[in-house]
Amino acid sequence: DQQVKQNSPSLSVQEGRISILNCDYTNSMFDYFLWYKKYPAEGPTFLISISSIKDKNEDGRFTVFLNKSAKHLSLHIVPSQPGDSAVYFCAAPYNFNKFYFGSGTKLNVKP
Amino acid sequence: DAGVTQSPTHLIKTRGQHVTLRCSPISGHKSVSWYQQVLGQGPQFIFQYYEKEERGRGNFPDRFSARQFPNYSSELNVNALLLGDSALYLCASSLGQDHTEAFFGQGTRLTVV
C-alpha cells in the first residue's frame, strides 16, 4: 500500500535555480511529514519537517509547503547548489513507531 | 558523538543461508527500527523495538526476526535468504518510541546470490 508517493523519480535543475520536489499522500490520519536527503553509501539524513497545523515551514534555503486538502506537500530548494544533488525522500510517521516513505526523487543540480 | 552505527557495511550471502545484521543506536536512544530499501524504492518498515520489546512489525514474512539487547543495540536476522532479500537494510534510532525524531545509520548492503 503506497500511502506516500513521489511520482517524479528524477529532477535536473541548474545551479542557482529553484528545485521543487513533490509528494502526495493518501492517508488523512498523517499529521506530520518529513523530508530526508540521502547520498550514495550513506543513510537518510533529516532535512526538514512540517506539522499538519502549518502550511509552510522554512529553514534556510529549504521550504516545505503542505496542502492538506490536496494531500500534497512540496519541498522547495532555492537557490539550488551542486551539493544538493542527492535522493530526497518524503516520509510520514504513523502510529508513533514507523515511517511510510515515498520512493524518492533523485535531484541533480548542474553547475 | 557517534551516530547510529551498523555492521557490516556490505555482505554477500547465498540463497538459503541465514544473515545477522547489527545496529548500535545513538547513546541514550532506546528505540531502534529496521527498514529494507530495495533499489529504486523508498525504505519499507520491518520492525520497531523500544525498551527491548517489539512495538511494531511491518508486512514481512516470519523469516525476518529481530531483537534488542539491554544496551539497546539490536540485531536483525533473516533466515532462508531469497534473491529478493537483496537490499540496503537501514537502522534508525530515536530517543523514545515516538518515531518523529529518528536518525538513520549508513545501512548494510546485503546481496543474495
Short mmCIF file of C-alpha atoms in Angstrom, two decimals:
data_model
loop_
_atom_site.label_atom_id
_atom_site.label_comp_id
_atom_site.label_asym_id
_atom_site.label_seq_id
_atom_site.Cartn_x
_atom_site.Cartn_y
_atom_site.Cartn_z
CA ASP A 1 0.00 0.00 0.00
CA GLN A 2 1.68 3.12 -1.28
CA GLN A 3 0.48 5.67 1.24
CA VAL A 4 3.19 8.17 0.36
CA LYS A 5 4.03 8.74 -3.28
CA GLN A 6 6.71 10.60 -5.13
CA ASN A 7 5.82 10.44 -8.78
CA SER A 8 8.97 12.03 -10.17
CA PRO A 9 11.91 9.63 -9.98
CA SER A 10 14.35 12.31 -11.07
CA LEU A 11 14.75 16.05 -11.43
CA SER A 12 17.52 18.08 -13.03
CA VAL A 13 17.97 21.80 -12.38
CA GLN A 14 20.63 24.41 -12.99
CA GLU A 15 22.68 25.72 -10.11
CA GLY A 16 21.10 28.83 -8.62
CA ARG A 17 17.60 27.98 -9.79
CA ILE A 18 14.74 26.61 -7.72
CA SER A 19 14.22 22.89 -7.19
CA ILE A 20 10.69 21.73 -6.43
CA LEU A 21 10.17 18.18 -5.25
CA ASN A 22 6.65 16.87 -4.84
CA CYS A 23 4.99 14.31 -2.61
CA ASP A 24 1.41 13.05 -2.34
CA TYR A 25 -0.18 11.02 0.42
CA THR A 26 -3.41 9.10 0.76
CA ASN A 27 -3.87 8.66 4.50
CA SER A 28 -5.69 11.61 6.07
CA MET A 29 -4.51 10.43 9.51
CA PHE A 30 -0.97 11.60 8.76
CA ASP A 31 -0.31 14.73 10.77
CA TYR A 32 3.43 15.18 10.41
CA PHE A 33 5.74 14.97 7.44
CA LEU A 34 9.49 14.90 7.00
CA TRP A 35 11.92 15.19 4.14
CA TYR A 36 15.09 13.15 4.21
CA LYS A 37 18.10 13.52 1.98
CA LYS A 38 20.23 10.55 1.02
CA TYR A 39 23.68 10.48 -0.54
CA PRO A 40 25.03 7.23 -2.01
CA ALA A 41 26.52 4.89 0.60
CA GLU A 42 25.01 6.91 3.43
CA GLY A 43 21.83 6.62 5.43
CA PRO A 44 19.00 9.14 5.05
CA THR A 45 19.55 12.37 6.96
CA PHE A 46 16.76 14.55 8.24
CA LEU A 47 16.27 17.76 6.29
CA ILE A 48 13.05 19.50 7.29
CA SER A 49 9.63 18.67 8.70
CA ILE A 50 6.15 20.12 8.87
CA SER A 51 3.21 19.58 11.16
CA SER A 52 -0.29 19.42 9.72
CA ILE A 53 -1.25 22.51 11.73
CA LYS A 54 1.02 24.53 9.47
CA ASP A 55 1.05 25.05 5.74
CA LYS A 56 4.65 26.20 5.46
CA ASN A 57 7.95 25.66 7.22
CA GLU A 58 11.21 27.32 6.29
CA ASP A 59 14.79 26.50 7.16
CA GLY A 60 17.37 28.49 5.26
CA ARG A 61 17.26 27.53 1.59
CA PHE A 62 14.67 24.82 2.25
CA THR A 63 10.93 25.38 2.48
CA VAL A 64 8.24 22.74 2.76
CA PHE A 65 4.66 23.51 1.81
CA LEU A 66 1.68 21.43 2.88
CA ASN A 67 -1.72 21.43 1.16
CA LYS A 68 -3.90 19.25 3.36
CA SER A 69 -6.98 19.44 1.16
CA ALA A 70 -4.98 18.13 -1.79
CA LYS A 71 -2.95 15.74 0.39
CA HIS A 72 0.15 17.18 -1.21
CA LEU A 73 3.43 18.55 0.02
CA SER A 74 6.39 20.01 -1.76
CA LEU A 75 9.98 20.82 -0.92
CA HIS A 76 11.47 23.96 -2.42
CA ILE A 77 15.21 24.48 -2.52
CA VAL A 78 16.37 27.92 -3.52
CA PRO A 79 18.95 28.60 -4.69
CA SER A 80 19.91 25.05 -5.64
CA GLN A 81 23.56 24.09 -5.23
CA PRO A 82 25.53 21.16 -6.69
CA GLY A 83 25.93 19.76 -3.16
CA ASP A 84 22.15 19.38 -3.04
CA SER A 85 22.40 16.56 -5.59
CA ALA A 86 21.02 13.54 -3.76
CA VAL A 87 17.92 11.40 -3.44
CA TYR A 88 15.13 13.09 -1.48
CA PHE A 89 12.53 11.06 0.37
CA CYS A 90 9.24 12.27 1.71
CA ALA A 91 8.11 10.43 4.85
CA ALA A 92 5.14 10.34 7.19
CA PRO A 93 5.30 8.80 10.68
CA TYR A 94 2.38 6.59 11.63
CA ASN A 95 1.34 5.10 14.93
CA PHE A 96 4.41 6.70 16.53
CA ASN A 97 6.62 3.82 15.54
CA LYS A 98 7.22 3.76 11.81
CA PHE A 99 7.61 5.86 8.72
CA TYR A 100 5.93 5.48 5.40
CA PHE A 101 8.40 6.62 2.78
CA GLY A 102 7.90 7.71 -0.78
CA SER A 103 10.02 6.10 -3.47
CA GLY A 104 12.35 9.06 -3.66
CA THR A 105 13.31 11.73 -6.20
CA LYS A 106 16.87 11.92 -7.43
CA LEU A 107 17.87 15.57 -7.73
CA ASN A 108 20.75 16.56 -9.97
CA VAL A 109 21.91 20.15 -9.70
CA LYS A 110 24.10 21.06 -12.65
CA PRO A 111 26.92 23.57 -12.18
CA ASP B 1 29.22 11.73 19.49
CA ALA B 2 28.84 8.57 17.46
CA GLY B 3 25.77 8.35 15.31
CA VAL B 4 23.88 5.18 14.50
CA THR B 5 26.37 2.51 13.53
CA GLN B 6 25.60 -0.59 11.52
CA SER B 7 27.71 -3.63 10.75
CA PRO B 8 28.74 -5.00 8.42
CA THR B 9 28.55 -2.37 5.68
CA HIS B 10 28.43 -4.92 2.90
CA LEU B 11 27.58 -8.60 2.87
CA ILE B 12 27.21 -11.29 0.22
CA LYS B 13 25.24 -14.42 1.03
CA THR B 14 23.96 -17.43 -0.86
CA ARG B 15 20.29 -18.32 -1.21
CA GLY B 16 19.05 -20.35 1.73
CA GLN B 17 21.64 -19.01 4.13
CA HIS B 18 21.00 -17.02 7.26
CA VAL B 19 22.22 -13.48 7.98
CA THR B 20 22.54 -11.32 11.08
CA LEU B 21 22.80 -7.56 10.81
CA ARG B 22 23.74 -5.36 13.75
CA CYS B 23 22.89 -1.86 14.84
CA SER B 24 24.10 0.35 17.67
CA PRO B 25 21.82 3.32 18.34
CA ILE B 26 22.89 6.78 19.35
CA SER B 27 23.86 6.84 23.01
CA GLY B 28 20.76 7.40 25.13
CA HIS B 29 18.34 6.32 22.41
CA LYS B 30 16.07 3.48 23.45
CA SER B 31 14.22 2.81 20.22
CA VAL B 32 15.59 1.01 17.18
CA SER B 33 13.74 0.45 13.93
CA TRP B 34 14.72 -1.55 10.88
CA TYR B 35 13.92 -0.73 7.27
CA GLN B 36 14.53 -2.50 3.97
CA GLN B 37 15.30 -0.38 0.93
CA VAL B 38 15.17 -2.17 -2.38
CA LEU B 39 16.80 -0.40 -5.31
CA GLY B 40 14.53 2.26 -6.76
CA GLN B 41 12.12 2.24 -3.84
CA GLY B 42 11.80 4.02 -0.54
CA PRO B 43 12.63 2.31 2.75
CA GLN B 44 9.99 -0.17 3.96
CA PHE B 45 9.37 -0.61 7.68
CA ILE B 46 10.30 -4.03 9.10
CA PHE B 47 10.36 -3.73 12.92
CA GLN B 48 10.49 -1.29 15.79
CA TYR B 49 11.90 -2.19 19.19
CA TYR B 50 11.56 0.03 22.22
CA GLU B 51 12.84 -0.87 25.66
CA LYS B 52 13.70 -4.34 24.36
CA GLU B 53 10.14 -5.12 23.28
CA GLU B 54 8.75 -5.34 19.77
CA ARG B 55 6.44 -2.37 19.29
CA GLY B 56 5.72 -2.64 15.60
CA ARG B 57 6.07 -5.03 12.71
CA GLY B 58 5.74 -4.39 9.02
CA ASN B 59 4.49 -6.68 6.30
CA PHE B 60 7.45 -9.05 6.18
CA PRO B 61 7.49 -12.86 6.42
CA ASP B 62 8.42 -14.75 9.57
CA ARG B 63 11.88 -15.36 8.10
CA PHE B 64 12.63 -11.88 9.40
CA SER B 65 13.16 -11.50 13.14
CA ALA B 66 14.89 -9.06 15.41
CA ARG B 67 15.76 -8.42 18.99
CA GLN B 68 17.04 -5.62 21.17
CA PHE B 69 19.61 -6.08 23.87
CA PRO B 70 19.85 -4.47 27.34
CA ASN B 71 22.30 -1.90 25.94
CA TYR B 72 19.65 -1.03 23.29
CA SER B 73 21.68 -2.37 20.39
CA SER B 74 19.75 -4.56 18.00
CA GLU B 75 20.10 -7.44 15.59
CA LEU B 76 18.05 -8.20 12.52
CA ASN B 77 18.03 -11.84 11.47
CA VAL B 78 16.87 -13.16 8.14
CA ASN B 79 16.57 -16.92 7.57
CA ALA B 80 16.35 -18.88 4.33
CA LEU B 81 17.57 -15.97 2.24
CA LEU B 82 15.94 -15.33 -1.12
CA LEU B 83 17.31 -13.34 -4.05
CA GLY B 84 14.61 -10.77 -3.35
CA ASP B 85 16.08 -10.07 0.07
CA SER B 86 18.94 -8.24 -1.62
CA ALA B 87 18.59 -4.68 -0.41
CA LEU B 88 20.01 -1.94 1.77
CA TYR B 89 18.97 -2.56 5.37
CA LEU B 90 18.70 0.62 7.41
CA CYS B 91 18.58 1.00 11.15
CA ALA B 92 17.07 4.09 12.75
CA SER B 93 17.29 5.12 16.38
CA SER B 94 15.16 7.54 18.34
CA LEU B 95 15.08 8.71 21.92
CA GLY B 96 11.64 7.37 22.71
CA GLN B 97 9.04 5.31 21.00
CA ASP B 98 7.86 8.36 19.09
CA HIS B 99 9.41 7.99 15.68
CA THR B 100 9.26 11.60 14.61
CA GLU B 101 12.90 12.24 15.51
CA ALA B 102 14.71 9.29 14.01
CA PHE B 103 18.32 9.15 12.95
CA PHE B 104 19.49 6.61 10.39
CA GLY B 105 22.66 4.60 10.10
CA GLN B 106 24.54 4.22 6.83
CA GLY B 107 22.95 0.84 6.20
CA THR B 108 24.10 -2.67 5.40
CA ARG B 109 24.10 -3.61 1.73
CA LEU B 110 23.05 -7.27 1.51
CA THR B 111 23.47 -9.13 -1.75
CA VAL B 112 21.99 -12.61 -2.07
CA VAL B 113 23.38 -14.71 -4.92
#
